PDB file of C-alpha atoms in Angstrom:
ATOM      1  CA  ALA P   1    -110.518 -37.421 108.720  1.00 36.00           C
ATOM      2  CA  LYS P   2    -110.347 -41.163 108.194  1.00 39.00           C
ATOM      3  CA  PRO P   3    -108.952 -40.968 104.720  1.00 42.00           C
ATOM      4  CA  VAL P   4    -108.367 -44.500 102.973  1.00 41.00           C
ATOM      5  CA  LEU P   5    -105.956 -45.042 100.254  1.00 42.00           C
ATOM      6  CA  ARG P   6    -105.551 -47.587  97.816  1.00 39.00           C
ATOM      7  CA  SER P   7    -103.052 -49.321  95.274  1.00 38.00           C
ATOM      8  CA  GLY P   8    -104.498 -49.290  91.464  1.00 39.00           C
ATOM      9  CA  GLY P   9    -106.064 -52.861  91.109  1.00 37.00           C
ATOM     10  CA  ARG P  10    -105.789 -54.050  94.374  1.00 37.00           C
ATOM     11  CA  THR P  11    -108.084 -54.971  96.075  1.00 35.00           C
ATOM     12  CA  ALA P  12    -109.227 -53.420  99.195  1.00 36.00           C
ATOM     13  CA  ASP P  13    -107.067 -55.341 102.277  1.00 38.00           C
ATOM     14  CA  GLN P  14    -104.061 -53.902 100.605  1.00 44.00           C
ATOM     15  CA  GLN P  15    -104.037 -50.693 101.383  1.00 58.00           C
ATOM     16  CA  ALA P  16    -102.514 -47.941 103.462  1.00 61.00           C
ATOM     17  CA  VAL P  17    -104.576 -45.645 106.010  1.00 70.00           C
ATOM     18  CA  VAL P  18    -104.538 -42.224 107.258  1.00 77.00           C
ATOM     19  CA  SER P  19    -105.835 -40.361 109.754  1.00 80.00           C
ATOM     20  CA  ALA P  20    -105.308 -37.133 112.026  1.00 82.00           C
ATOM     21  CA  ARG P  21    -106.181 -35.959 115.220  1.00 82.00           C
ATOM     22  CA  GLN P  22    -105.393 -32.406 116.797  1.00 83.00           C
ATOM     23  CA  GLN P  23    -103.542 -32.492 120.149  1.00 84.00           C
ATOM     24  CA  ASP P  24    -103.202 -29.466 122.020  1.00 80.00           C
ATOM     25  CA  ASN P  25    -100.952 -27.317 119.680  1.00 84.00           C
ATOM     26  CA  GLN P  26    -100.207 -30.025 117.055  1.00 89.00           C
ATOM     27  CA  LEU P  27    -101.733 -32.236 114.351  1.00 88.00           C
ATOM     28  CA  LEU P  28    -101.132 -36.271 114.461  1.00 89.00           C
ATOM     29  CA  LEU P  29    -100.994 -37.758 110.912  1.00 88.00           C
ATOM     30  CA  SER P  30    -101.226 -41.048 111.322  1.00 85.00           C
ATOM     31  CA  VAL P  31     -99.711 -43.472 109.087  1.00 81.00           C
ATOM     32  CA  GLY P  32    -100.375 -46.352 108.479  1.00 74.00           C
ATOM     33  CA  ALA P  33    -100.659 -49.791 106.254  1.00 66.00           C
ATOM     34  CA  THR P  34    -103.513 -53.131 106.951  1.00 59.00           C
ATOM     35  CA  GLN P  35    -102.738 -56.280 105.733  1.00 51.00           C
ATOM     36  CA  ALA P  36     -99.301 -55.063 104.589  1.00 54.00           C
ATOM     37  CA  LEU P  37     -97.225 -59.602 104.480  1.00 53.00           C
ATOM     38  CA  GLU P  38     -97.593 -58.635 100.063  1.00 67.00           C
ATOM     39  CA  ASP P  39     -95.705 -55.169 100.263  1.00 72.00           C
ATOM     40  CA  ARG P  40     -92.379 -53.821 101.022  1.00 79.00           C
ATOM     41  CA  GLY P  41     -93.514 -49.607 101.612  1.00 81.00           C
ATOM     42  CA  PHE P  42     -94.790 -46.715 100.559  1.00 82.00           C
ATOM     43  CA  GLY P  43     -95.014 -43.895 100.141  1.00 86.00           C
ATOM     44  CA  LEU P  44     -96.821 -39.502 100.205  1.00 87.00           C
ATOM     45  CA  LYS P  45     -95.975 -36.237  99.162  1.00 90.00           C
ATOM     46  CA  LEU P  46     -98.700 -34.141 101.157  1.00 91.00           C
ATOM     47  CA  ASN P  47     -98.587 -29.983 101.002  1.00 93.00           C
ATOM     48  CA  TYR P  48    -100.308 -28.040 103.768  1.00 93.00           C
ATOM     49  CA  ASP P  49     -99.303 -23.973 104.381  1.00 91.00           C
ATOM     50  CA  PRO P  50     -96.969 -23.632 106.026  1.00 92.00           C
ATOM     51  CA  GLN P  51     -99.066 -20.639 107.682  1.00 89.00           C
ATOM     52  CA  ALA P  52    -101.508 -22.659 109.578  1.00 90.00           C
ATOM     53  CA  LEU P  53     -98.690 -25.970 109.367  1.00 93.00           C
ATOM     54  CA  ARG P  54     -95.228 -26.439 110.757  1.00 94.00           C
ATOM     55  CA  TYR P  55     -93.728 -29.541 111.111  1.00 95.00           C
ATOM     56  CA  ARG P  56     -91.984 -30.963 113.976  1.00 94.00           C
ATOM     57  CA  GLU P  57     -91.288 -34.315 113.372  1.00 93.00           C
ATOM     58  CA  LEU P  58     -91.412 -38.154 113.012  1.00 91.00           C
ATOM     59  CA  ARG P  59     -92.391 -39.807 115.712  1.00 87.00           C
ATOM     60  CA  SER P  60     -92.464 -44.149 115.165  1.00 78.00           C
ATOM     61  CA  ALA P  61     -92.393 -47.385 117.331  1.00 68.00           C
ATOM     62  CA  ALA P  62     -91.545 -49.211 114.278  1.00 59.00           C
ATOM     63  CA  VAL P  63     -89.301 -52.902 114.615  1.00 57.00           C
ATOM     64  CA  ALA P  64     -88.526 -53.629 111.408  1.00 59.00           C
ATOM     65  CA  GLY P  65     -87.749 -51.074 107.841  1.00 68.00           C
ATOM     66  CA  GLU P  66     -87.332 -47.552 108.517  1.00 82.00           C
ATOM     67  CA  ALA P  67     -89.885 -44.631 108.158  1.00 85.00           C
ATOM     68  CA  GLN P  68     -88.688 -40.875 106.905  1.00 88.00           C
ATOM     69  CA  VAL P  69     -89.618 -37.409 106.253  1.00 91.00           C
ATOM     70  CA  GLN P  70     -88.661 -34.826 103.706  1.00 92.00           C
ATOM     71  CA  GLU P  71     -89.153 -31.011 103.925  1.00 91.00           C
ATOM     72  CA  THR P  72     -88.993 -30.564 100.616  1.00 91.00           C
ATOM     73  CA  ALA P  73     -90.312 -27.078 100.001  1.00 93.00           C
ATOM     74  CA  PRO P  74     -92.189 -24.981 102.117  1.00 93.00           C
ATOM     75  CA  GLY P  75     -95.602 -27.007 103.120  1.00 94.00           C
ATOM     76  CA  SER P  76     -95.019 -29.656 101.547  1.00 95.00           C
ATOM     77  CA  LEU P  77     -93.028 -33.015 102.680  1.00 94.00           C
ATOM     78  CA  VAL P  78     -92.955 -35.931 101.641  1.00 93.00           C
ATOM     79  CA  LEU P  79     -93.121 -40.130 103.722  1.00 90.00           C
ATOM     80  CA  ALA P  80     -91.956 -42.665 102.804  1.00 87.00           C
ATOM     81  CA  ARG P  81     -92.048 -46.170 105.181  1.00 85.00           C
ATOM     82  CA  THR P  82     -90.113 -49.016 104.873  1.00 82.00           C
ATOM     83  CA  TRP P  83     -91.073 -52.918 105.998  1.00 77.00           C
ATOM     84  CA  SER P  84     -89.659 -56.722 105.876  1.00 69.00           C
ATOM     85  CA  ALA P  85     -91.273 -58.897 103.673  1.00 64.00           C
ATOM     86  CA  GLY P  86     -93.608 -60.860 105.392  1.00 59.00           C
ATOM     87  CA  SER P  87     -93.536 -58.659 109.029  1.00 60.00           C
ATOM     88  CA  GLY P  88     -96.151 -56.003 108.332  1.00 59.00           C
ATOM     89  CA  ALA P  89     -95.661 -52.569 108.833  1.00 62.00           C
ATOM     90  CA  ASP P  90     -96.875 -50.294 112.295  1.00 72.00           C
ATOM     91  CA  PRO P  91     -97.752 -47.052 112.336  1.00 78.00           C
ATOM     92  CA  VAL P  92     -96.527 -44.072 111.819  1.00 85.00           C
ATOM     93  CA  GLU P  93     -97.228 -40.027 113.752  1.00 89.00           C
ATOM     94  CA  VAL P  94     -96.052 -36.974 111.720  1.00 91.00           C
ATOM     95  CA  VAL P  95     -95.898 -34.283 113.928  1.00 93.00           C
ATOM     96  CA  PHE P  96     -97.944 -30.427 112.709  1.00 94.00           C
ATOM     97  CA  GLU P  97     -97.750 -28.104 114.823  1.00 92.00           C
ATOM     98  CA  ILE P  98    -100.320 -26.046 114.105  1.00 90.00           C
ATOM     99  CA  THR P  99     -99.542 -21.875 114.156  1.00 88.00           C
ATOM    100  CA  GLY P 100    -102.862 -20.414 113.271  1.00 82.00           C
ATOM    101  CA  GLY P 101    -105.400 -20.659 110.603  1.00 80.00           C
ATOM    102  CA  ARG P 102    -107.308 -23.273 109.257  1.00 80.00           C
ATOM    103  CA  PRO P 103    -104.888 -26.787 108.863  1.00 85.00           C
ATOM    104  CA  ALA P 104    -105.321 -28.678 106.496  1.00 86.00           C
ATOM    105  CA  LEU P 105    -103.450 -31.169 104.704  1.00 89.00           C
ATOM    106  CA  ASP P 106    -103.616 -32.106 100.084  1.00 88.00           C
ATOM    107  CA  ILE P 107    -102.071 -36.096 100.081  1.00 86.00           C
ATOM    108  CA  VAL P 108    -101.250 -35.085  96.344  1.00 85.00           C
ATOM    109  CA  GLY P 109     -99.982 -37.790  95.241  1.00 82.00           C
ATOM    110  CA  GLY P 110     -98.908 -41.919  96.828  1.00 83.00           C
ATOM    111  CA  LEU P 111     -97.238 -44.780  95.879  1.00 82.00           C
ATOM    112  CA  VAL P 112     -96.558 -48.227  97.159  1.00 80.00           C
ATOM    113  CA  LEU P 113     -93.468 -50.412  96.463  1.00 81.00           C
ATOM    114  CA  ASP P 114     -95.012 -54.072  96.322  1.00 78.00           C
ATOM    115  CA  LYS P 115     -93.007 -57.408  96.834  1.00 78.00           C
ATOM    116  CA  ASP P 116     -91.239 -57.552  93.401  1.00 82.00           C
ATOM    117  CA  GLY P 117     -89.914 -54.152  94.065  1.00 82.00           C
ATOM    118  CA  GLU P 118     -92.211 -52.724  91.287  1.00 84.00           C
ATOM    119  CA  LEU P 119     -93.465 -49.628  92.809  1.00 84.00           C
ATOM    120  CA  ARG P 120     -97.704 -49.316  91.507  1.00 79.00           C
ATOM    121  CA  SER P 121     -99.606 -45.277  92.212  1.00 79.00           C
ATOM    122  CA  LEU P 122    -102.087 -44.921  94.604  1.00 71.00           C
ATOM    123  CA  GLN P 123    -105.603 -43.901  93.906  1.00 64.00           C
ATOM    124  CA  ILE P 124    -106.238 -41.530  96.830  1.00 65.00           C
ATOM    125  CA  THR P 125    -110.482 -41.875  97.562  1.00 62.00           C
ATOM    126  CA  ALA P 126    -109.797 -39.115 100.672  1.00 62.00           C
ATOM    127  CA  PRO P 127    -107.019 -36.456  99.738  1.00 75.00           C
ATOM    128  CA  HIS P 128    -108.154 -34.225 102.345  1.00 82.00           C
ATOM    129  CA  ILE P 129    -107.408 -33.620 105.390  1.00 83.00           C
ATOM    130  CA  GLU P 130    -109.145 -30.507 107.390  1.00 82.00           C
ATOM    131  CA  VAL P 131    -109.110 -29.863 111.732  1.00 79.00           C
ATOM    132  CA  LEU P 132    -111.401 -27.777 114.008  1.00 79.00           C
ATOM    133  CA  PRO P 133    -111.402 -27.593 117.647  1.00 81.00           C
ATOM    134  CA  ASP P 134    -114.393 -28.678 118.602  1.00 79.00           C
ATOM    135  CA  GLN P 135    -114.728 -26.175 121.294  1.00 85.00           C
ATOM    136  CA  PHE P 136    -113.934 -22.543 121.884  1.00 91.00           C
ATOM    137  CA  SER P 137    -111.145 -21.908 123.754  1.00 89.00           C
ATOM    138  CA  LEU P 138    -108.857 -18.912 125.135  1.00 91.00           C
ATOM    139  CA  GLU P 139    -105.700 -19.585 126.264  1.00 86.00           C
ATOM    140  CA  PRO P 140    -103.076 -17.497 128.570  1.00 86.00           C
ATOM    141  CA  ASN P 141    -100.893 -14.979 126.730  1.00 85.00           C
ATOM    142  CA  TYR P 142     -97.395 -15.894 126.750  1.00 81.00           C
ATOM    143  CA  PRO P 143     -94.906 -15.894 127.398  1.00 82.00           C
ATOM    144  CA  ASN P 144     -95.475 -13.241 130.159  1.00 73.00           C
ATOM    145  CA  PRO P 145     -98.032 -10.039 130.456  1.00 65.00           C
ATOM    146  CA  PHE P 146     -94.459  -8.104 130.862  1.00 71.00           C
ATOM    147  CA  ASN P 147     -92.111  -8.623 128.449  1.00 76.00           C
ATOM    148  CA  PRO P 148     -91.952  -5.959 125.286  1.00 80.00           C
ATOM    149  CA  GLU P 149     -93.928  -8.941 123.270  1.00 84.00           C
ATOM    150  CA  THR P 150     -96.787 -11.698 123.847  1.00 86.00           C
ATOM    151  CA  THR P 151     -98.335 -14.017 122.084  1.00 86.00           C
ATOM    152  CA  ILE P 152    -102.695 -14.879 122.836  1.00 88.00           C
ATOM    153  CA  ARG P 153    -103.684 -18.057 120.670  1.00 86.00           C
ATOM    154  CA  TYR P 154    -107.672 -18.957 120.499  1.00 89.00           C
ATOM    155  CA  GLN P 155    -109.677 -21.549 118.927  1.00 87.00           C
ATOM    156  CA  LEU P 156    -113.054 -21.574 117.360  1.00 89.00           C
ATOM    157  CA  PRO P 157    -115.071 -24.558 116.394  1.00 85.00           C
ATOM    158  CA  ALA P 158    -117.877 -22.361 113.846  1.00 86.00           C
ATOM    159  CA  LEU P 159    -117.644 -18.613 112.588  1.00 89.00           C
ATOM    160  CA  ALA P 160    -118.186 -16.032 115.268  1.00 91.00           C
ATOM    161  CA  GLN P 161    -117.565 -12.103 116.817  1.00 94.00           C
ATOM    162  CA  VAL P 162    -114.453 -12.153 118.575  1.00 94.00           C
ATOM    163  CA  LYS P 163    -113.647  -9.224 120.439  1.00 95.00           C
ATOM    164  CA  LEU P 164    -110.104  -9.224 122.120  1.00 94.00           C
ATOM    165  CA  VAL P 165    -109.397  -5.690 123.720  1.00 93.00           C
ATOM    166  CA  ILE P 166    -106.102  -5.700 126.255  1.00 89.00           C
ATOM    167  CA  TYR P 167    -107.306  -4.241 129.627  1.00 90.00           C
ATOM    168  CA  ASP P 168    -105.010  -1.663 132.205  1.00 89.00           C
ATOM    169  CA  LEU P 169    -104.934  -2.456 136.188  1.00 88.00           C
ATOM    170  CA  LEU P 170    -107.590   0.137 136.438  1.00 94.00           C
ATOM    171  CA  GLY P 171    -109.249  -1.768 133.931  1.00 93.00           C
ATOM    172  CA  GLN P 172    -108.809   0.595 130.871  1.00 95.00           C
ATOM    173  CA  GLN P 173    -109.106  -0.406 127.814  1.00 94.00           C
ATOM    174  CA  VAL P 174    -105.409   0.355 126.586  1.00 92.00           C
ATOM    175  CA  ARG P 175    -105.502  -1.534 122.838  1.00 91.00           C
ATOM    176  CA  THR P 176    -108.265  -3.895 120.569  1.00 94.00           C
ATOM    177  CA  LEU P 177    -106.782  -7.308 118.924  1.00 94.00           C
ATOM    178  CA  VAL P 178    -109.336  -8.077 117.628  1.00 94.00           C
ATOM    179  CA  ASP P 179    -112.912  -7.252 116.641  1.00 96.00           C
ATOM    180  CA  GLN P 180    -113.872  -9.152 113.722  1.00 94.00           C
ATOM    181  CA  ALA P 181    -116.106 -12.217 112.337  1.00 94.00           C
ATOM    182  CA  GLN P 182    -113.892 -14.761 111.706  1.00 91.00           C
ATOM    183  CA  THR P 183    -114.382 -18.737 110.911  1.00 86.00           C
ATOM    184  CA  GLY P 184    -113.670 -21.506 112.711  1.00 85.00           C
ATOM    185  CA  GLY P 185    -110.252 -22.613 112.823  1.00 84.00           C
ATOM    186  CA  PHE P 186    -107.114 -21.363 114.737  1.00 85.00           C
ATOM    187  CA  TYR P 187    -105.434 -18.014 115.897  1.00 87.00           C
ATOM    188  CA  ARG P 188    -103.162 -16.686 117.791  1.00 84.00           C
ATOM    189  CA  VAL P 189    -102.889 -12.217 118.279  1.00 88.00           C
TER     190      VAL P 189
END
């Protein structure tokens, strides 16, 4: 998903752009500004399901300005990005670990800091970002099968009947972990 955030009363060439992509078990949220020479910064408030996503880090190659993230509560964080006048804004990347379910983010608010130091609200035109796997996947269990506990992760791109069974070395069924229809998403048992 590539939502575009437009600031109220501004032209379309002054906007914050948000995009999301999946890489391994991570959701990478890229936030930047286009034609940002006149503005000085922006802020976004994001809500997400803490059972499906866990905030990990903020990556920034910003040469000018600062970027910060603060978790305000489980499943809620605020991103602030500022820069010097005339320098523009390099994108920042907010990294989440996908822990299960259907990872999704909702952009619930936004502000832009203009060249005069005034805060203006952003009109959010595509506030919901959801990431689904593009293929079926069953990952190796970890830490290993000989520990008292192990975790198995799997991914479904769409609704599917799932049956996950544990067998011993002789091929005899020991336990059925999952035997049901499940919607597309990221799972672990």
